[in-house]
């Protein structure tokens, strides 16, 4: 030991076979266990969501005033007189989401194509942040925009046919809100297509446009499909735009010019008021939320699966 | 193979040119999508600015001259106090005194009270910014004809006082002080929950987890949680934090008595769970970006896994983790739906003082005011949006600054 | 030398290729004879692929790349201001190192290139003829509608050759076309090249000297300048000359395996 100072760089003298044996490191094990627990906590969140929503939803269906069949088949939702037909809320969720997707998919895809195929680095540096800002604006602000900017414009176009509250305005603005999401996911999909494919097209005498639209775009199609699915899931779950702009009456209609309440807007409105716990009304909200959760869960799972398949294809 | 099946010479030239023209046309089509995005963003911002400034037409219910002989603006604090005592009913005065002692209120507060409760401004009409700028003459003529006694004034609804005054049932006296403080409380609680848990989970998944069924489930589940609608988190918060854990979140077990579970703590925890997947995914990306050579170097000199993580991986990943966390914070600032569900109070004039306070938040205020029918509430909604956007801008600028400042290491 | 004589399919004049300030390939003068196979050999990183990709202007896609000197096709400089790189690439087909069929059917892989280039005629015939030309027809004639990804690597590469000859280029550029393939597939590609040279001029980059010796008529030997790390052609001659009695000592070292 006293020699260590004089020979700082020599290997330790004397090797015992036990030196390399695995040692007990209690603190390491505790840390790993803690980290695993923290990671596992996220699963606990999902389980809680299912239990909480499921439990209250069961209470709702257990109520004598409610039947499961009525819930999934009726088109009238009037808790005051004991009518709970989810279609009155689903119809407007479908309508607003469909409008949003019709706006967001073509625009988002075009934006992605422009950014990935045409834009110079300089143009990109300006255009990309615009989309990022759009993505960062709180949805309640989009609600304000829908009600106080888009609706008045629609009123000058459609006149008497359209009310202050309508699904068209909410859907259009929701489309703008989802646009950045679709565009950035599509861009990722486009850039994931290997260079060699693009080069193959160029080598055949394709113009850059032909290469991107006829070769790269079809190759990225499943990734773009995943983007659309996530977009749908976002539209279905979006609350504030519809709560502000599409009206507060549950009504079975697919006419975008009419006012109708979506599933999310209904939950927001009813729970925002004074509602006594454990009433049928209160429990019905959990049944709606459970449906929302399941629908978005399935959509997200499909999208993730598509994306992972897509990645595999090019790895 | 048959020759000359392809266009040749001049023919070819025209053919290629035609293909370039098609490409050019489509380029314009694609670009127009981005132009629509830019237009929408500009319209949105201008629409908010349009609402936040403009002409206001108002009348006094009581002529200020009948209340006091000296002009109101020159009155001192004691004089105002005397005037209020004189003109308010005893019950109303006692109630105000109970909220906060009248003697201790500042001159400005008393002045506002006098205007609000005694003089009683009545807003007849408000005009938006572009109307006010472009059609000032028309507005003046209209006001002179319809409201001969009224005062016409150009007003910014966003004022320093708007930031520092609490809620009021009258738009012209309302401010976002309580909402702003509520939002800050919310974000602080959400980050306190989500940051340690999120970074821990990310470390586990990136540095410890081997490929196994359970770890695969954890990863998939996190990606899914990121896509769960925020309103569902609101329902979760309502059932768990507001109701099941009421004794804790209301502060009852800490001796707080005058509260139920609808506190800023419940909302903050809900928000923390909502942004957790975001924090995890961002932290994972940051950890992934740390080059393997650093880990190998650490292991090479005999470090344990945790030593490697704590001394090398985390410090290198920190800028990315911080940036991601700030982005998660801005998500928490803007979320509205879960707050409605867990029960943000819409009318509240007392600052949140502890985690067990009732609260409101900026986006809640925007929602409430936008939903009101009177135009002047839309004006203060616009002003509140400007405050909200300014807060988000600050957060994002900080994130970008951090990213540029700290992330040039590799 | 008589540069304007028509027996040359393509010529380069003092061709230098830059990436930013770095001169990757310097001062190359090559006269590629028509209907022959010319191999470009040399150690890794000496700019073989860069040189090959300059011929059909694939380097245009590297933002910092730049070319000095000329490449002449029928006496026309391919880097002239008025030249359309799209048209250049149609006349100089390219086969890449890794097979890169489009994610479409076998049929579409060939038809697509023909279609965008304005093919007028019977597409089925063209597809068959191209596949026959690439010695692939018998293997795929019953599954033309199937995905090209279902083919083996060697078949994919022959499909890539088929789609290249479908657009009737004058010259086919091959960038180590067999390096990702097994020996049997490699052999088939080499046999195919012998067939193809009846109709096309072929330029092939290879790091496999036996392959160069087996298939090519001419060989260009590339080497790095010691000081600037730029690649250049140090010797260009008939293949048997290069492999049996090269004039340059470095060539001799390289082809006899003493390089390094």
Short mmCIF file of N, CA, C and O in Angstrom, two decimals, chain B residues 1-9 11-13 15-16 19-20, chain C residues 84 86-87 90-91 114 116-120 126 129 166-168:
data_model
loop_
_atom_site.label_atom_id
_atom_site.label_comp_id
_atom_site.label_asym_id
_atom_site.label_seq_id
_atom_site.Cartn_x
_atom_site.Cartn_y
_atom_site.Cartn_z
N UNK B 1 -36.14 -4.20 -79.28
CA UNK B 1 -37.12 -3.26 -78.71
C UNK B 1 -37.37 -2.14 -79.72
O UNK B 1 -36.43 -1.57 -80.26
N UNK B 2 -38.61 -1.85 -79.93
CA UNK B 2 -38.95 -0.82 -80.91
C UNK B 2 -38.33 0.51 -80.51
O UNK B 2 -38.47 0.95 -79.38
N UNK B 3 -37.63 1.10 -81.46
CA UNK B 3 -37.00 2.40 -81.17
C UNK B 3 -38.05 3.49 -81.33
O UNK B 3 -39.15 3.27 -81.83
N UNK B 4 -37.70 4.71 -80.89
CA UNK B 4 -38.54 5.89 -81.11
C UNK B 4 -39.93 5.77 -80.53
O UNK B 4 -40.88 6.30 -81.05
N UNK B 5 -40.08 5.02 -79.48
CA UNK B 5 -41.38 5.04 -78.82
C UNK B 5 -41.45 6.18 -77.82
O UNK B 5 -42.50 6.50 -77.32
N UNK B 6 -40.30 6.76 -77.51
CA UNK B 6 -40.30 7.91 -76.61
C UNK B 6 -40.23 9.19 -77.41
O UNK B 6 -39.70 9.20 -78.51
N UNK B 7 -40.76 10.26 -76.85
CA UNK B 7 -40.67 11.55 -77.56
C UNK B 7 -39.21 11.88 -77.81
O UNK B 7 -38.37 11.64 -76.96
N UNK B 8 -38.94 12.45 -78.98
CA UNK B 8 -37.57 12.81 -79.31
C UNK B 8 -37.46 14.30 -79.60
O UNK B 8 -38.45 14.98 -79.87
N UNK B 9 -36.26 14.81 -79.57
CA UNK B 9 -35.88 16.19 -79.88
C UNK B 9 -36.90 17.24 -79.45
O UNK B 9 -37.21 17.35 -78.27
N UNK B 11 -40.04 17.46 -79.67
CA UNK B 11 -41.16 16.81 -79.01
C UNK B 11 -40.83 16.56 -77.53
O UNK B 11 -41.62 16.84 -76.63
N UNK B 12 -39.62 16.07 -77.30
CA UNK B 12 -39.17 15.76 -75.95
C UNK B 12 -39.07 17.03 -75.12
O UNK B 12 -39.51 17.08 -73.98
N UNK B 13 -38.54 18.05 -75.73
CA UNK B 13 -38.41 19.33 -75.05
C UNK B 13 -39.76 19.80 -74.52
O UNK B 13 -39.92 20.15 -73.35
N UNK B 15 -42.37 18.03 -74.07
CA UNK B 15 -42.90 17.07 -73.10
C UNK B 15 -42.34 17.35 -71.71
O UNK B 15 -43.05 17.43 -70.72
N UNK B 16 -41.02 17.53 -71.65
CA UNK B 16 -40.39 17.79 -70.35
C UNK B 16 -40.88 19.10 -69.78
O UNK B 16 -41.19 19.22 -68.60
N UNK B 19 -44.12 18.73 -68.14
CA UNK B 19 -44.03 18.09 -66.82
C UNK B 19 -43.58 19.09 -65.77
O UNK B 19 -44.07 19.10 -64.64
N UNK B 20 -42.66 19.98 -66.16
CA UNK B 20 -42.22 20.99 -65.20
C UNK B 20 -43.37 21.94 -64.85
O UNK B 20 -43.50 22.39 -63.71
N UNK C 84 -30.91 20.15 -68.82
CA UNK C 84 -31.90 19.71 -67.83
C UNK C 84 -31.43 18.39 -67.21
O UNK C 84 -31.33 17.39 -67.90
N UNK C 86 -32.94 16.29 -65.53
CA UNK C 86 -33.93 15.23 -65.68
C UNK C 86 -33.70 14.48 -66.98
O UNK C 86 -33.72 13.25 -67.05
N UNK C 87 -33.43 15.25 -68.04
CA UNK C 87 -33.20 14.64 -69.34
C UNK C 87 -31.89 13.85 -69.35
O UNK C 87 -31.80 12.78 -69.93
N UNK C 90 -32.36 10.49 -67.90
CA UNK C 90 -33.06 9.55 -68.75
C UNK C 90 -32.10 8.89 -69.73
O UNK C 90 -32.26 7.74 -70.07
N UNK C 91 -31.09 9.65 -70.14
CA UNK C 91 -30.17 9.11 -71.12
C UNK C 91 -29.04 8.31 -70.49
O UNK C 91 -28.38 7.55 -71.16
N UNK C 114 -41.31 4.34 -67.48
CA UNK C 114 -41.69 4.52 -68.88
C UNK C 114 -42.79 5.57 -68.98
O UNK C 114 -42.74 6.46 -69.83
N UNK C 116 -43.71 8.06 -66.88
CA UNK C 116 -43.36 9.47 -66.66
C UNK C 116 -42.50 10.01 -67.78
O UNK C 116 -42.43 11.21 -67.98
N UNK C 117 -41.84 9.13 -68.51
CA UNK C 117 -41.02 9.62 -69.61
C UNK C 117 -41.80 9.66 -70.92
O UNK C 117 -41.22 9.80 -71.98
N UNK C 118 -43.11 9.53 -70.82
CA UNK C 118 -43.95 9.73 -72.00
C UNK C 118 -43.97 8.58 -72.97
O UNK C 118 -44.12 8.78 -74.18
N UNK C 119 -43.84 7.36 -72.47
CA UNK C 119 -43.83 6.19 -73.35
C UNK C 119 -45.15 6.06 -74.10
O UNK C 119 -46.22 6.13 -73.52
N UNK C 120 -45.03 5.91 -75.41
CA UNK C 120 -46.22 5.66 -76.23
C UNK C 120 -46.05 4.29 -76.86
O UNK C 120 -45.12 4.08 -77.61
N UNK C 126 -43.42 -3.73 -73.52
CA UNK C 126 -42.22 -3.09 -73.00
C UNK C 126 -41.75 -3.79 -71.73
O UNK C 126 -40.57 -4.06 -71.55
N UNK C 129 -40.30 -7.16 -72.57
CA UNK C 129 -39.02 -7.04 -73.26
C UNK C 129 -37.92 -6.61 -72.29
O UNK C 129 -36.80 -7.11 -72.34
N UNK C 166 -35.71 -0.15 -69.70
CA UNK C 166 -37.04 0.15 -70.24
C UNK C 166 -37.11 1.59 -70.74
O UNK C 166 -37.88 1.90 -71.64
N UNK C 167 -36.34 2.46 -70.13
CA UNK C 167 -36.40 3.85 -70.62
C UNK C 167 -35.32 4.12 -71.68
O UNK C 167 -35.07 5.26 -72.04
N UNK C 168 -34.71 3.05 -72.17
CA UNK C 168 -33.77 3.14 -73.28
C UNK C 168 -32.70 4.20 -73.12
O UNK C 168 -32.64 5.15 -73.90
#
